[in-house]
Short mmCIF file of C-alpha atoms in Angstrom, two decimals:
data_model
loop_
_atom_site.label_atom_id
_atom_site.label_comp_id
_atom_site.label_asym_id
_atom_site.label_seq_id
_atom_site.Cartn_x
_atom_site.Cartn_y
_atom_site.Cartn_z
CA UNK A 1 105.93 143.92 109.28
CA UNK A 2 104.21 141.36 109.26
CA UNK A 3 105.35 138.11 109.44
CA UNK A 4 104.76 135.50 106.24
CA UNK A 5 103.91 132.10 107.30
CA UNK A 6 106.14 129.03 107.86
CA UNK A 7 105.66 126.20 105.01
CA UNK A 8 104.32 124.31 107.71
CA UNK A 9 101.81 126.23 109.46
CA UNK A 10 99.44 126.47 105.33
CA UNK A 11 96.08 124.76 105.25
CA UNK A 12 98.25 122.72 101.73
CA UNK A 13 100.87 120.96 104.10
CA UNK A 14 98.91 120.35 107.21
CA UNK A 15 96.14 118.49 105.06
CA UNK A 16 99.50 116.43 103.76
CA UNK A 17 99.81 115.71 107.45
CA UNK A 18 96.93 114.77 107.42
CA UNK A 19 97.06 112.42 105.18
CA UNK A 20 100.49 110.53 106.47
CA UNK A 21 98.86 109.85 109.19
CA UNK A 22 95.78 108.81 107.10
CA UNK A 23 98.12 106.76 105.04
CA UNK A 24 99.79 105.19 107.82
CA UNK A 25 96.65 104.39 110.71
CA UNK A 26 95.35 102.70 107.04
CA UNK A 27 98.62 100.89 107.01
CA UNK A 28 98.97 99.25 110.21
CA UNK A 29 94.97 98.52 110.21
CA UNK A 30 95.81 96.22 107.12
CA UNK A 31 98.65 94.80 108.96
CA UNK A 32 96.52 93.79 111.47
CA UNK A 33 93.39 92.00 108.75
CA UNK A 34 96.39 90.24 107.29
CA UNK A 35 97.47 88.66 110.32
CA UNK A 36 94.60 87.30 111.33
CA UNK A 37 93.28 86.16 108.71
CA UNK A 38 96.68 84.42 108.35
CA UNK A 39 96.82 83.29 112.15
CA UNK A 40 94.35 80.60 111.43
CA UNK A 41 96.28 79.15 108.41
CA UNK A 42 100.06 80.15 109.92
CA UNK A 43 98.78 77.51 113.51
CA UNK A 44 97.76 74.89 111.48
CA UNK A 45 99.35 71.72 112.45
CA UNK A 46 99.99 70.72 108.41
CA UNK A 47 102.20 73.97 107.55
CA UNK A 48 105.54 74.14 108.47
CA UNK A 49 106.43 76.62 110.86
CA UNK A 50 109.05 77.61 107.62
CA UNK A 51 105.64 78.31 105.54
CA UNK A 52 104.12 80.07 108.77
CA UNK A 53 107.15 82.35 109.07
CA UNK A 54 107.50 83.33 105.42
CA UNK A 55 103.69 84.01 104.81
CA UNK A 56 104.32 86.40 107.72
CA UNK A 57 107.46 88.42 106.93
CA UNK A 58 105.51 88.46 103.09
CA UNK A 59 103.20 90.64 104.81
CA UNK A 60 104.97 92.88 106.53
CA UNK A 61 107.02 92.83 103.59
CA UNK A 62 104.14 93.87 100.94
CA UNK A 63 102.97 96.65 103.51
CA UNK A 64 105.89 97.98 104.58
CA UNK A 65 106.95 98.27 99.76
CA UNK A 66 102.71 99.78 100.32
CA UNK A 67 102.82 103.04 102.01
CA UNK A 68 106.45 103.28 100.58
CA UNK A 69 105.08 103.44 97.63
CA UNK A 70 101.80 105.40 98.47
CA UNK A 71 103.85 108.17 101.05
CA UNK A 72 106.42 108.69 98.08
CA UNK A 73 102.91 109.54 96.17
CA UNK A 74 101.53 112.24 98.32
CA UNK A 75 105.56 113.75 98.20
CA UNK A 76 105.40 112.87 94.28
CA UNK A 77 102.05 115.34 94.19
CA UNK A 78 102.89 117.73 97.11
CA UNK A 79 105.82 118.97 94.23
CA UNK A 80 103.04 119.30 91.96
CA UNK A 81 100.02 121.43 93.96
CA UNK A 82 98.18 118.42 93.03
CA UNK A 83 97.48 118.29 96.50
#
């Protein structure tokens, strides 16, 4: 009797995992770009330290929120067999 392939071995599951890796890579890249762009503003002497910290935390929160939203969208599309 032949073995049935596991769900994780199916091509669509591999495609989803590649999409997750791509999404995480894009989020890390976006985070680093935002940090590089905000670094001169955060270290400028006229900007108070709490404003720089607030901007840093805001970028982290927005990046994480985007990541979670993207993963939820991929999970929904995976359940509907769109992807």
